[in-house]
mmCIF file with all atom_site columns, C-alpha atoms in Angstrom:
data_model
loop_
_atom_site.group_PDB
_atom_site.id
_atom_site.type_symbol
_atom_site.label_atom_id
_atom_site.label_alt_id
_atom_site.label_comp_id
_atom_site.label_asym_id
_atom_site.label_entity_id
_atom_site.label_seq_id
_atom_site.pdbx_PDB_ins_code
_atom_site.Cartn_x
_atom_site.Cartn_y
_atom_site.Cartn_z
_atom_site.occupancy
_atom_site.B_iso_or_equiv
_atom_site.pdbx_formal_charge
_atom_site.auth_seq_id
_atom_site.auth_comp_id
_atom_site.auth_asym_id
_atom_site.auth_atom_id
_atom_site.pdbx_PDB_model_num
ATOM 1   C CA . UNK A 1 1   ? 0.000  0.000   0.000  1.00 0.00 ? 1   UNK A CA 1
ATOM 2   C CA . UNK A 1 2   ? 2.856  2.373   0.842  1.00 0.00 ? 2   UNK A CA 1
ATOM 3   C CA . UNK A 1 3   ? 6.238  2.089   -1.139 1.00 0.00 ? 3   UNK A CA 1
ATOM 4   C CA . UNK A 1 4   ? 8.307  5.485   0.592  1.00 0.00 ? 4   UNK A CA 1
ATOM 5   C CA . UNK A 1 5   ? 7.734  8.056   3.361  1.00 0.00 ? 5   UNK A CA 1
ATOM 6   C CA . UNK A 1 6   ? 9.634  10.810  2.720  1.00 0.00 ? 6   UNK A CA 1
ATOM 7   C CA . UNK A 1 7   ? 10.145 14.069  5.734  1.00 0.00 ? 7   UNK A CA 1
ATOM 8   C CA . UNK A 1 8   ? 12.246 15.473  8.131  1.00 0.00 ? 8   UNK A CA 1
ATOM 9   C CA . UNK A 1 9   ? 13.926 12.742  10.876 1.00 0.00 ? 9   UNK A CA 1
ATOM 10  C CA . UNK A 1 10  ? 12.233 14.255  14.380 1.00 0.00 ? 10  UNK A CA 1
ATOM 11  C CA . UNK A 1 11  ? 13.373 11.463  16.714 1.00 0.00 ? 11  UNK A CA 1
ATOM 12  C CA . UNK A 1 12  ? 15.916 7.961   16.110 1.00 0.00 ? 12  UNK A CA 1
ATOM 13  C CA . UNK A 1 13  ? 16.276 4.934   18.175 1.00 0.00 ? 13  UNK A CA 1
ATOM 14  C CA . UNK A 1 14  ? 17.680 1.738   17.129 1.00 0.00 ? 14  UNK A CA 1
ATOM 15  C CA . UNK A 1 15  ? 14.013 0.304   16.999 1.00 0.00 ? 15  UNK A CA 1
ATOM 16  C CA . UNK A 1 16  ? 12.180 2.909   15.342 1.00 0.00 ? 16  UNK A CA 1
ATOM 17  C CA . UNK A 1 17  ? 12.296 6.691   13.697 1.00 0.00 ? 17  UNK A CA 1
ATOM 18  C CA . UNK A 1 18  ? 9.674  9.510   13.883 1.00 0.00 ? 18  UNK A CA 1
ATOM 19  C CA . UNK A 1 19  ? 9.252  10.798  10.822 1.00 0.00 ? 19  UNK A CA 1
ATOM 20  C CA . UNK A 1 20  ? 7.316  14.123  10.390 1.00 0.00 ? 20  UNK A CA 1
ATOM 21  C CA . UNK A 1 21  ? 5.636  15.029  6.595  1.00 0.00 ? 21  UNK A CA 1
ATOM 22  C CA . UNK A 1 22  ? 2.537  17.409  6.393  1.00 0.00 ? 22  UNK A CA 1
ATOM 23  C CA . UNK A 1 23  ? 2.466  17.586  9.606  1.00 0.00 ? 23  UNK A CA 1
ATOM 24  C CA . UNK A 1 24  ? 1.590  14.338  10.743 1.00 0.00 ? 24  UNK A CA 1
ATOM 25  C CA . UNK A 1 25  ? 5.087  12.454  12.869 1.00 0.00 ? 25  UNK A CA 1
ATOM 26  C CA . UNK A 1 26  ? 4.557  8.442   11.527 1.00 0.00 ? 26  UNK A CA 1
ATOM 27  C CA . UNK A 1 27  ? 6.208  6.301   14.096 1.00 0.00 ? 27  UNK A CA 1
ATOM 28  C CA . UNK A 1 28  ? 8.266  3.891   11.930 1.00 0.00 ? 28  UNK A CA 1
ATOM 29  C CA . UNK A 1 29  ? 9.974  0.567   13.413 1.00 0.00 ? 29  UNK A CA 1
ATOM 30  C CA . UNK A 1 30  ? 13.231 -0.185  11.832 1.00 0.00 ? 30  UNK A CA 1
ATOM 31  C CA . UNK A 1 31  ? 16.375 -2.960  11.836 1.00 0.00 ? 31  UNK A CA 1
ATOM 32  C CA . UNK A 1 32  ? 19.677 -1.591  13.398 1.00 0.00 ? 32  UNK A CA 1
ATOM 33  C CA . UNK A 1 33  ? 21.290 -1.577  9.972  1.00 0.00 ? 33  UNK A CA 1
ATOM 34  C CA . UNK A 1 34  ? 18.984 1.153   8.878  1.00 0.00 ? 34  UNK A CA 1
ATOM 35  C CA . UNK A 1 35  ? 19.310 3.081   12.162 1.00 0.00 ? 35  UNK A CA 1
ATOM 36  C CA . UNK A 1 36  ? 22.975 3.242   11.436 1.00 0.00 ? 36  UNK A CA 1
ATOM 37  C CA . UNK A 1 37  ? 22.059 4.875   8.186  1.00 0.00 ? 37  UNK A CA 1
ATOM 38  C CA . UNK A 1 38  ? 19.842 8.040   9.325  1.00 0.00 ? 38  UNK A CA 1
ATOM 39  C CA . UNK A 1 39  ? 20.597 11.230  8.976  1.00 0.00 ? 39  UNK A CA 1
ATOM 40  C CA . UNK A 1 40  ? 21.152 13.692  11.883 1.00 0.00 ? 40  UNK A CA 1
ATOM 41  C CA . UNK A 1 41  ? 17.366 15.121  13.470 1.00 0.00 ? 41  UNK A CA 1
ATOM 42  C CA . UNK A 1 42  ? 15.769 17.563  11.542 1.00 0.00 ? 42  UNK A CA 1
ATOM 43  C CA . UNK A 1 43  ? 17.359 16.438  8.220  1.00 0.00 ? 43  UNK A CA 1
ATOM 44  C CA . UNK A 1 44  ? 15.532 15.165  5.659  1.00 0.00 ? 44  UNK A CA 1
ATOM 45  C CA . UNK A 1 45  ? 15.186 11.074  5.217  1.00 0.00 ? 45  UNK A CA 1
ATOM 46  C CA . UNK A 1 46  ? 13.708 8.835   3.118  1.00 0.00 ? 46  UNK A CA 1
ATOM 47  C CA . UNK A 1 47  ? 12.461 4.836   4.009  1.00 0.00 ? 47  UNK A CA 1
ATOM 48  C CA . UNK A 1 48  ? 11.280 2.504   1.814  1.00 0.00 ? 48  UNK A CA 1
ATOM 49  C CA . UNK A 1 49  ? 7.849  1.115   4.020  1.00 0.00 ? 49  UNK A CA 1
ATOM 50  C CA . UNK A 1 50  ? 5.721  -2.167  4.488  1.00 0.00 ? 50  UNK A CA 1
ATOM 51  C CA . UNK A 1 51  ? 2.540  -1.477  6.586  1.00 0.00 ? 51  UNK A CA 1
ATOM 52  C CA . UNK A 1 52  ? 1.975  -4.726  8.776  1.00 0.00 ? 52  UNK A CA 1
ATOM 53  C CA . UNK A 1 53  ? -2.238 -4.401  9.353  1.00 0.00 ? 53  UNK A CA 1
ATOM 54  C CA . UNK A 1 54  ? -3.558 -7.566  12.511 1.00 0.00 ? 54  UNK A CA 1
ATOM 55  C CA . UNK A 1 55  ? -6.564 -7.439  13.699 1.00 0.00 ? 55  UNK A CA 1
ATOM 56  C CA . UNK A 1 56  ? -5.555 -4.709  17.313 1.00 0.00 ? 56  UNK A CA 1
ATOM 57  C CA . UNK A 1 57  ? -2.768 -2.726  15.790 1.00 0.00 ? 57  UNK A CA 1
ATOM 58  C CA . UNK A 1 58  ? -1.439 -1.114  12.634 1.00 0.00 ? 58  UNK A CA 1
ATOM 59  C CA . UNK A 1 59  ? 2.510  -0.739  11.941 1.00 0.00 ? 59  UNK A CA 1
ATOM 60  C CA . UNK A 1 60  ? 4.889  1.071   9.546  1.00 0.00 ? 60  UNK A CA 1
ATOM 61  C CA . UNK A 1 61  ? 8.185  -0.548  8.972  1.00 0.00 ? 61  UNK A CA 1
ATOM 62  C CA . UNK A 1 62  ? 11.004 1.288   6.944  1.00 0.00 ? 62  UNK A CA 1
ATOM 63  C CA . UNK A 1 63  ? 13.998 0.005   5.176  1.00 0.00 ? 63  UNK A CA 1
ATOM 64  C CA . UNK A 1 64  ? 17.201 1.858   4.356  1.00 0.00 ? 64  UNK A CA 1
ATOM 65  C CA . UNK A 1 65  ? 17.642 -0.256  1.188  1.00 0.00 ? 65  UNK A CA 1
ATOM 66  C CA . UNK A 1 66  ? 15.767 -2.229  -1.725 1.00 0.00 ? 66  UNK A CA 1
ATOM 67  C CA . UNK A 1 67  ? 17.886 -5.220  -0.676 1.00 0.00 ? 67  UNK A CA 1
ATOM 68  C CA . UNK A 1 68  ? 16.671 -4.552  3.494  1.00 0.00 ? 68  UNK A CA 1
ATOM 69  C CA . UNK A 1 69  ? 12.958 -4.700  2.481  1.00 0.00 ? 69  UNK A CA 1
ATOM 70  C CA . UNK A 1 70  ? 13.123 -7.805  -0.231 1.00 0.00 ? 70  UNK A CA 1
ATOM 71  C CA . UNK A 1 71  ? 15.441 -9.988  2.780  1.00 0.00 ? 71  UNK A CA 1
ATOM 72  C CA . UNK A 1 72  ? 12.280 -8.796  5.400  1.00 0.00 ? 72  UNK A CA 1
ATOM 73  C CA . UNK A 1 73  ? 9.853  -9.621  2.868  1.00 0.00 ? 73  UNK A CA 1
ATOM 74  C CA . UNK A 1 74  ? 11.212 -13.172 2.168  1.00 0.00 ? 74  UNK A CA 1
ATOM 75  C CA . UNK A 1 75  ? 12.183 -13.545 6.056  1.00 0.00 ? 75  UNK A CA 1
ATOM 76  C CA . UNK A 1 76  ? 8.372  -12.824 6.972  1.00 0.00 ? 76  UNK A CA 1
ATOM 77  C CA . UNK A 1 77  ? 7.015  -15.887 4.416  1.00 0.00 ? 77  UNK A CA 1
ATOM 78  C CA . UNK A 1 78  ? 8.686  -18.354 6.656  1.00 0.00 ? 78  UNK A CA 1
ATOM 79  C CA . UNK A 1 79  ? 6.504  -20.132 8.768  1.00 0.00 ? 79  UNK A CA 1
ATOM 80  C CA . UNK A 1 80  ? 6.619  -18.758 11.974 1.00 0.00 ? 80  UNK A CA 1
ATOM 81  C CA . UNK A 1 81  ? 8.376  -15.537 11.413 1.00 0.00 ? 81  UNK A CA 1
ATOM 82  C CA . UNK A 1 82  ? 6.438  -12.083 11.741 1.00 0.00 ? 82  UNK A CA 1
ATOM 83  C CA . UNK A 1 83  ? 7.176  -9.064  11.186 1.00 0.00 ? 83  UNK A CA 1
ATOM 84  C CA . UNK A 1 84  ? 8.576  -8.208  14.609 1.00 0.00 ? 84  UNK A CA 1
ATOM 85  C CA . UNK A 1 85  ? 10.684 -11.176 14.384 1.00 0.00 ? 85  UNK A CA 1
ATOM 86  C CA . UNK A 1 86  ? 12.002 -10.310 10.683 1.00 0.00 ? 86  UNK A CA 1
ATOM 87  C CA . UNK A 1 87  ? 13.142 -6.849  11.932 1.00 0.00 ? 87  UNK A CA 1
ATOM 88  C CA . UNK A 1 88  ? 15.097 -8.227  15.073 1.00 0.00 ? 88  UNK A CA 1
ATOM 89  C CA . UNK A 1 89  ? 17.117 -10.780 12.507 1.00 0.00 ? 89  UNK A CA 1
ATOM 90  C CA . UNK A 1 90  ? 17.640 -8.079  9.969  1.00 0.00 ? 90  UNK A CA 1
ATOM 91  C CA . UNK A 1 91  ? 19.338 -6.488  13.020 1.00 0.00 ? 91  UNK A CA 1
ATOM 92  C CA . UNK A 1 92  ? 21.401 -9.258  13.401 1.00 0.00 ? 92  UNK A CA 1
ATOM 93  C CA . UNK A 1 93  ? 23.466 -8.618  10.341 1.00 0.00 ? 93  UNK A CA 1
ATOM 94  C CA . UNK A 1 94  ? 23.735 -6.370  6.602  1.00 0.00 ? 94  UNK A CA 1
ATOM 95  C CA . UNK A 1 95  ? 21.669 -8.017  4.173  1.00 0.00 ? 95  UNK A CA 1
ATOM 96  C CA . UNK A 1 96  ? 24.934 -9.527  2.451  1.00 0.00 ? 96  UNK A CA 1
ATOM 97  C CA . UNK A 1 97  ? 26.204 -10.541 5.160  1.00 0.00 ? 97  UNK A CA 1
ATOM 98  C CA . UNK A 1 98  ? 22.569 -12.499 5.650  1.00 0.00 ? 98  UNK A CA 1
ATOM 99  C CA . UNK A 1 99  ? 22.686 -14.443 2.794  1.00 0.00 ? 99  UNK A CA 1
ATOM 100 C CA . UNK A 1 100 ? 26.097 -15.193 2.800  1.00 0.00 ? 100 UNK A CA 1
ATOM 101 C CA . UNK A 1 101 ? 26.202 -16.944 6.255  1.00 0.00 ? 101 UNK A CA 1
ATOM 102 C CA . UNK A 1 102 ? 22.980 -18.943 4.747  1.00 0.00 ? 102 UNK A CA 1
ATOM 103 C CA . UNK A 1 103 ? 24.889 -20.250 1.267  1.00 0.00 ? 103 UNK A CA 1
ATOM 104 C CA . UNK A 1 104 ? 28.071 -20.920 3.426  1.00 0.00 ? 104 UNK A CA 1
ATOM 105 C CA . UNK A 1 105 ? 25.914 -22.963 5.781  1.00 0.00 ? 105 UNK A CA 1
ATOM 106 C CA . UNK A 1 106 ? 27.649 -20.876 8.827  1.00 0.00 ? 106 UNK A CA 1
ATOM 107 C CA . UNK A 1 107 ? 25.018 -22.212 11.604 1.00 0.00 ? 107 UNK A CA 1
ATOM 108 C CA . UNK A 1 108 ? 27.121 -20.521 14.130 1.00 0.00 ? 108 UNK A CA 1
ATOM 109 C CA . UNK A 1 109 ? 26.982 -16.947 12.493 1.00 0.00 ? 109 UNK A CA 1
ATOM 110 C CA . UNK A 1 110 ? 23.426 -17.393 11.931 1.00 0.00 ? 110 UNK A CA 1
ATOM 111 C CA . UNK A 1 111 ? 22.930 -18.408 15.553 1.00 0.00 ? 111 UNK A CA 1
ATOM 112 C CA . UNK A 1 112 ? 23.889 -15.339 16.605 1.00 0.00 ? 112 UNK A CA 1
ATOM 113 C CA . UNK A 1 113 ? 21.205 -13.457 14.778 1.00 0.00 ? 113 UNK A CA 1
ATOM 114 C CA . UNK A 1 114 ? 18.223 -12.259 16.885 1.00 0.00 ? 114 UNK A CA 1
ATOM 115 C CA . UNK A 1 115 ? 15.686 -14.935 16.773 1.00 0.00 ? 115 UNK A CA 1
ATOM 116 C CA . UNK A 1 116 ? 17.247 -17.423 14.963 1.00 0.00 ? 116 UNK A CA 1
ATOM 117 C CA . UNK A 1 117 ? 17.606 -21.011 17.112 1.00 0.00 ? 117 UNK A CA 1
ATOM 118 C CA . UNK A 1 118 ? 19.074 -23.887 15.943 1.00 0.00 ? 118 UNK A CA 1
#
């Protein structure tokens, strides 16, 4: 439904970034690899969204990157993994570096990703 929000940076955490456009501040939830990537406050920003509708509750989630949003996207059609849990193992590690613990079979690397088990 939304591709981009696109507005001035009004607060950063490593979860999640307040962005303000038109007036309206859209609380966005985001990995640690695109935290690392914002802009100082007040600067303009640009995220690349997914809105995440349930039945009690209605979530933005932004992405830094193409490659970020396609690994969440393909991370959240596993059985068993949400959003929320997506976000925490794109936290984990760069996109890259992702995928390339998963062809190299690197169960310990992986293991250290948020919410990945054996």
């Amino acid at each position: 439904m939304y591709e981009y929000i696109k507005g001035k940076l009004i607060k950063k955490e490593p979860t999640c970034a307040i962005i303000e456009t038109k007036g309206i501040g859209y609380k966005i939830h985001i990995p640690v690899t695109t935290y690392e990537k914002l802009p100082r406050l007040n600067k303009e920003v640009k995220l690349l969204l997914d809105l995440h509708v349930r039945e009690d509750a209605q979530k933005l989630y932004g992405f830094n990157t193409q490659n970020e949003r396609k690994l969440y996207e393909m991370l959240k059609s596993i059985s068993r993994i949400g959003s929320k849990k997506a976000i925490s193992m794109l936290s984990g590690a760069t996109p890259s570096e992702f995928k390339n613990r998963i062809v190299n079979e690197d169960v310990n690397a992986l293991k250290t990703i948020p919410g990945v088990g054996k």
